[in-house]
C-alpha cells in the first residue's frame, strides 16, 4: 500500500471531489440575485447547486412539519449569520 497516496486521496475526499486542490472552497452567502425575503433559500440553493424553488418548498414543508417556530427561528438566525454575497465587478 502507498501511504502517501492514501493520505492524498483522503485529503482530496475531505476537500470535496469537485474542487481542485488549489481552488478556494465554496462559501455560503445570502443571495442578492435570487431572494424573496432575505435570500437565505437562494443562497443555500446556490451553494448546493439546486433549484431555489425546491429549497424554498423544502424549507416551508420542514417549517410546517416541525411546528412553524423552529423553521422561522432557523430562517431568522440564518439571515443574521450568513454574510451578504460580495459584489462582483
PDB file of N, CA and C in Angstrom, residues 40-79:
ATOM      1  N   UNK A  40     -31.948  33.738   1.997  1.00  0.00           N
ATOM      2  CA  UNK A  40     -31.410  32.541   2.655  1.00  0.00           C
ATOM      3  C   UNK A  40     -31.564  31.314   1.759  1.00  0.00           C
ATOM      4  N   UNK A  41     -32.758  31.042   1.301  1.00  0.00           N
ATOM      5  CA  UNK A  41     -33.001  29.848   0.475  1.00  0.00           C
ATOM      6  C   UNK A  41     -32.277  29.949  -0.867  1.00  0.00           C
ATOM      7  N   UNK A  42     -32.232  31.155  -1.434  1.00  0.00           N
ATOM      8  CA  UNK A  42     -31.499  31.352  -2.683  1.00  0.00           C
ATOM      9  C   UNK A  42     -30.016  31.093  -2.500  1.00  0.00           C
ATOM     10  N   UNK A  43     -29.459  31.519  -1.369  1.00  0.00           N
ATOM     11  CA  UNK A  43     -28.050  31.277  -1.074  1.00  0.00           C
ATOM     12  C   UNK A  43     -27.759  29.809  -0.850  1.00  0.00           C
ATOM     13  N   UNK A  44     -28.642  29.130  -0.143  1.00  0.00           N
ATOM     14  CA  UNK A  44     -28.476  27.687   0.085  1.00  0.00           C
ATOM     15  C   UNK A  44     -28.559  26.937  -1.241  1.00  0.00           C
ATOM     16  N   UNK A  45     -29.509  27.319  -2.083  1.00  0.00           N
ATOM     17  CA  UNK A  45     -29.655  26.677  -3.399  1.00  0.00           C
ATOM     18  C   UNK A  45     -28.415  26.904  -4.244  1.00  0.00           C
ATOM     19  N   UNK A  46     -27.870  28.105  -4.223  1.00  0.00           N
ATOM     20  CA  UNK A  46     -26.661  28.398  -4.989  1.00  0.00           C
ATOM     21  C   UNK A  46     -25.483  27.579  -4.476  1.00  0.00           C
ATOM     22  N   UNK A  47     -25.359  27.458  -3.175  1.00  0.00           N
ATOM     23  CA  UNK A  47     -24.262  26.701  -2.571  1.00  0.00           C
ATOM     24  C   UNK A  47     -24.291  25.233  -2.988  1.00  0.00           C
ATOM     25  N   UNK A  48     -25.476  24.638  -2.976  1.00  0.00           N
ATOM     26  CA  UNK A  48     -25.607  23.221  -3.299  1.00  0.00           C
ATOM     27  C   UNK A  48     -25.907  22.960  -4.776  1.00  0.00           C
ATOM     28  N   UNK A  49     -26.056  24.022  -5.564  1.00  0.00           N
ATOM     29  CA  UNK A  49     -26.343  23.855  -6.987  1.00  0.00           C
ATOM     30  C   UNK A  49     -27.737  23.325  -7.237  1.00  0.00           C
ATOM     31  N   UNK A  50     -28.690  23.734  -6.421  1.00  0.00           N
ATOM     32  CA  UNK A  50     -30.067  23.250  -6.526  1.00  0.00           C
ATOM     33  C   UNK A  50     -30.983  24.362  -7.023  1.00  0.00           C
ATOM     34  N   UNK A  51     -32.203  23.996  -7.340  1.00  0.00           N
ATOM     35  CA  UNK A  51     -33.223  24.957  -7.756  1.00  0.00           C
ATOM     36  C   UNK A  51     -33.734  25.690  -6.512  1.00  0.00           C
ATOM     37  N   UNK A  52     -33.706  27.025  -6.506  1.00  0.00           N
ATOM     38  CA  UNK A  52     -34.156  27.769  -5.329  1.00  0.00           C
ATOM     39  C   UNK A  52     -35.608  27.493  -4.950  1.00  0.00           C
ATOM     40  N   UNK A  53     -36.453  27.233  -5.933  1.00  0.00           N
ATOM     41  CA  UNK A  53     -37.855  26.934  -5.636  1.00  0.00           C
ATOM     42  C   UNK A  53     -37.976  25.641  -4.841  1.00  0.00           C
ATOM     43  N   UNK A  54     -37.179  24.653  -5.184  1.00  0.00           N
ATOM     44  CA  UNK A  54     -37.202  23.373  -4.461  1.00  0.00           C
ATOM     45  C   UNK A  54     -36.719  23.583  -3.025  1.00  0.00           C
ATOM     46  N   UNK A  55     -35.681  24.392  -2.847  1.00  0.00           N
ATOM     47  CA  UNK A  55     -35.179  24.669  -1.495  1.00  0.00           C
ATOM     48  C   UNK A  55     -36.241  25.408  -0.685  1.00  0.00           C
ATOM     49  N   UNK A  56     -36.913  26.373  -1.295  1.00  0.00           N
ATOM     50  CA  UNK A  56     -37.973  27.107  -0.588  1.00  0.00           C
ATOM     51  C   UNK A  56     -39.115  26.179  -0.183  1.00  0.00           C
ATOM     52  N   UNK A  57     -39.535  25.321  -1.108  1.00  0.00           N
ATOM     53  CA  UNK A  57     -40.623  24.385  -0.795  1.00  0.00           C
ATOM     54  C   UNK A  57     -40.215  23.422   0.319  1.00  0.00           C
ATOM     55  N   UNK A  58     -38.977  22.943   0.269  1.00  0.00           N
ATOM     56  CA  UNK A  58     -38.492  22.038   1.323  1.00  0.00           C
ATOM     57  C   UNK A  58     -38.439  22.760   2.667  1.00  0.00           C
ATOM     58  N   UNK A  59     -38.010  24.030   2.655  1.00  0.00           N
ATOM     59  CA  UNK A  59     -37.952  24.809   3.903  1.00  0.00           C
ATOM     60  C   UNK A  59     -39.354  25.010   4.463  1.00  0.00           C
ATOM     61  N   UNK A  60     -40.311  25.348   3.597  1.00  0.00           N
ATOM     62  CA  UNK A  60     -41.696  25.542   4.046  1.00  0.00           C
ATOM     63  C   UNK A  60     -42.261  24.246   4.610  1.00  0.00           C
ATOM     64  N   UNK A  61     -42.023  23.144   3.914  1.00  0.00           N
ATOM     65  CA  UNK A  61     -42.519  21.849   4.382  1.00  0.00           C
ATOM     66  C   UNK A  61     -41.905  21.491   5.738  1.00  0.00           C
ATOM     67  N   UNK A  62     -40.584  21.680   5.865  1.00  0.00           N
ATOM     68  CA  UNK A  62     -39.925  21.380   7.144  1.00  0.00           C
ATOM     69  C   UNK A  62     -40.434  22.299   8.249  1.00  0.00           C
ATOM     70  N   UNK A  63     -40.702  23.555   7.915  1.00  0.00           N
ATOM     71  CA  UNK A  63     -41.208  24.506   8.906  1.00  0.00           C
ATOM     72  C   UNK A  63     -42.584  24.092   9.394  1.00  0.00           C
ATOM     73  N   UNK A  64     -43.446  23.697   8.484  1.00  0.00           N
ATOM     74  CA  UNK A  64     -44.801  23.287   8.861  1.00  0.00           C
ATOM     75  C   UNK A  64     -44.762  21.989   9.668  1.00  0.00           C
ATOM     76  N   UNK A  65     -43.922  21.044   9.250  1.00  0.00           N
ATOM     77  CA  UNK A  65     -43.863  19.753   9.934  1.00  0.00           C
ATOM     78  C   UNK A  65     -43.227  19.834  11.323  1.00  0.00           C
ATOM     79  N   UNK A  66     -42.408  20.858  11.563  1.00  0.00           N
ATOM     80  CA  UNK A  66     -41.757  20.968  12.879  1.00  0.00           C
ATOM     81  C   UNK A  66     -42.483  21.928  13.815  1.00  0.00           C
ATOM     82  N   UNK A  67     -43.591  22.469  13.378  1.00  0.00           N
ATOM     83  CA  UNK A  67     -44.367  23.332  14.248  1.00  0.00           C
ATOM     84  C   UNK A  67     -44.056  24.804  14.080  1.00  0.00           C
ATOM     85  N   UNK A  68     -43.784  25.237  12.906  1.00  0.00           N
ATOM     86  CA  UNK A  68     -43.580  26.626  12.472  1.00  0.00           C
ATOM     87  C   UNK A  68     -42.440  27.355  13.197  1.00  0.00           C
ATOM     88  N   UNK A  69     -42.455  27.454  14.501  1.00  0.00           N
ATOM     89  CA  UNK A  69     -41.469  28.260  15.234  1.00  0.00           C
ATOM     90  C   UNK A  69     -40.019  27.862  14.945  1.00  0.00           C
ATOM     91  N   UNK A  70     -39.658  26.565  14.955  1.00  0.00           N
ATOM     92  CA  UNK A  70     -38.254  26.224  14.676  1.00  0.00           C
ATOM     93  C   UNK A  70     -37.795  26.652  13.273  1.00  0.00           C
ATOM     94  N   UNK A  71     -38.649  26.483  12.289  1.00  0.00           N
ATOM     95  CA  UNK A  71     -38.284  26.867  10.928  1.00  0.00           C
ATOM     96  C   UNK A  71     -38.135  28.363  10.765  1.00  0.00           C
ATOM     97  N   UNK A  72     -39.049  29.116  11.375  1.00  0.00           N
ATOM     98  CA  UNK A  72     -38.977  30.577  11.314  1.00  0.00           C
ATOM     99  C   UNK A  72     -37.747  31.068  12.065  1.00  0.00           C
ATOM    100  N   UNK A  73     -37.487  30.500  13.248  1.00  0.00           N
ATOM    101  CA  UNK A  73     -36.313  30.877  14.026  1.00  0.00           C
ATOM    102  C   UNK A  73     -35.026  30.542  13.270  1.00  0.00           C
ATOM    103  N   UNK A  74     -34.970  29.377  12.662  1.00  0.00           N
ATOM    104  CA  UNK A  74     -33.787  28.979  11.893  1.00  0.00           C
ATOM    105  C   UNK A  74     -33.563  29.929  10.716  1.00  0.00           C
ATOM    106  N   UNK A  75     -34.645  30.356  10.058  1.00  0.00           N
ATOM    107  CA  UNK A  75     -34.533  31.286   8.937  1.00  0.00           C
ATOM    108  C   UNK A  75     -33.982  32.636   9.411  1.00  0.00           C
ATOM    109  N   UNK A  76     -34.498  33.122  10.524  1.00  0.00           N
ATOM    110  CA  UNK A  76     -34.035  34.406  11.064  1.00  0.00           C
ATOM    111  C   UNK A  76     -32.566  34.320  11.469  1.00  0.00           C
ATOM    112  N   UNK A  77     -32.184  33.244  12.133  1.00  0.00           N
ATOM    113  CA  UNK A  77     -30.784  33.059  12.537  1.00  0.00           C
ATOM    114  C   UNK A  77     -29.889  32.989  11.292  1.00  0.00           C
ATOM    115  N   UNK A  78     -30.328  32.242  10.282  1.00  0.00           N
ATOM    116  CA  UNK A  78     -29.544  32.134   9.051  1.00  0.00           C
ATOM    117  C   UNK A  78     -29.398  33.495   8.373  1.00  0.00           C
ATOM    118  N   UNK A  79     -30.470  34.280   8.361  1.00  0.00           N
ATOM    119  CA  UNK A  79     -30.428  35.604   7.744  1.00  0.00           C
ATOM    120  C   UNK A  79     -29.457  36.529   8.483  1.00  0.00           C
TER     121      UNK A  79
END
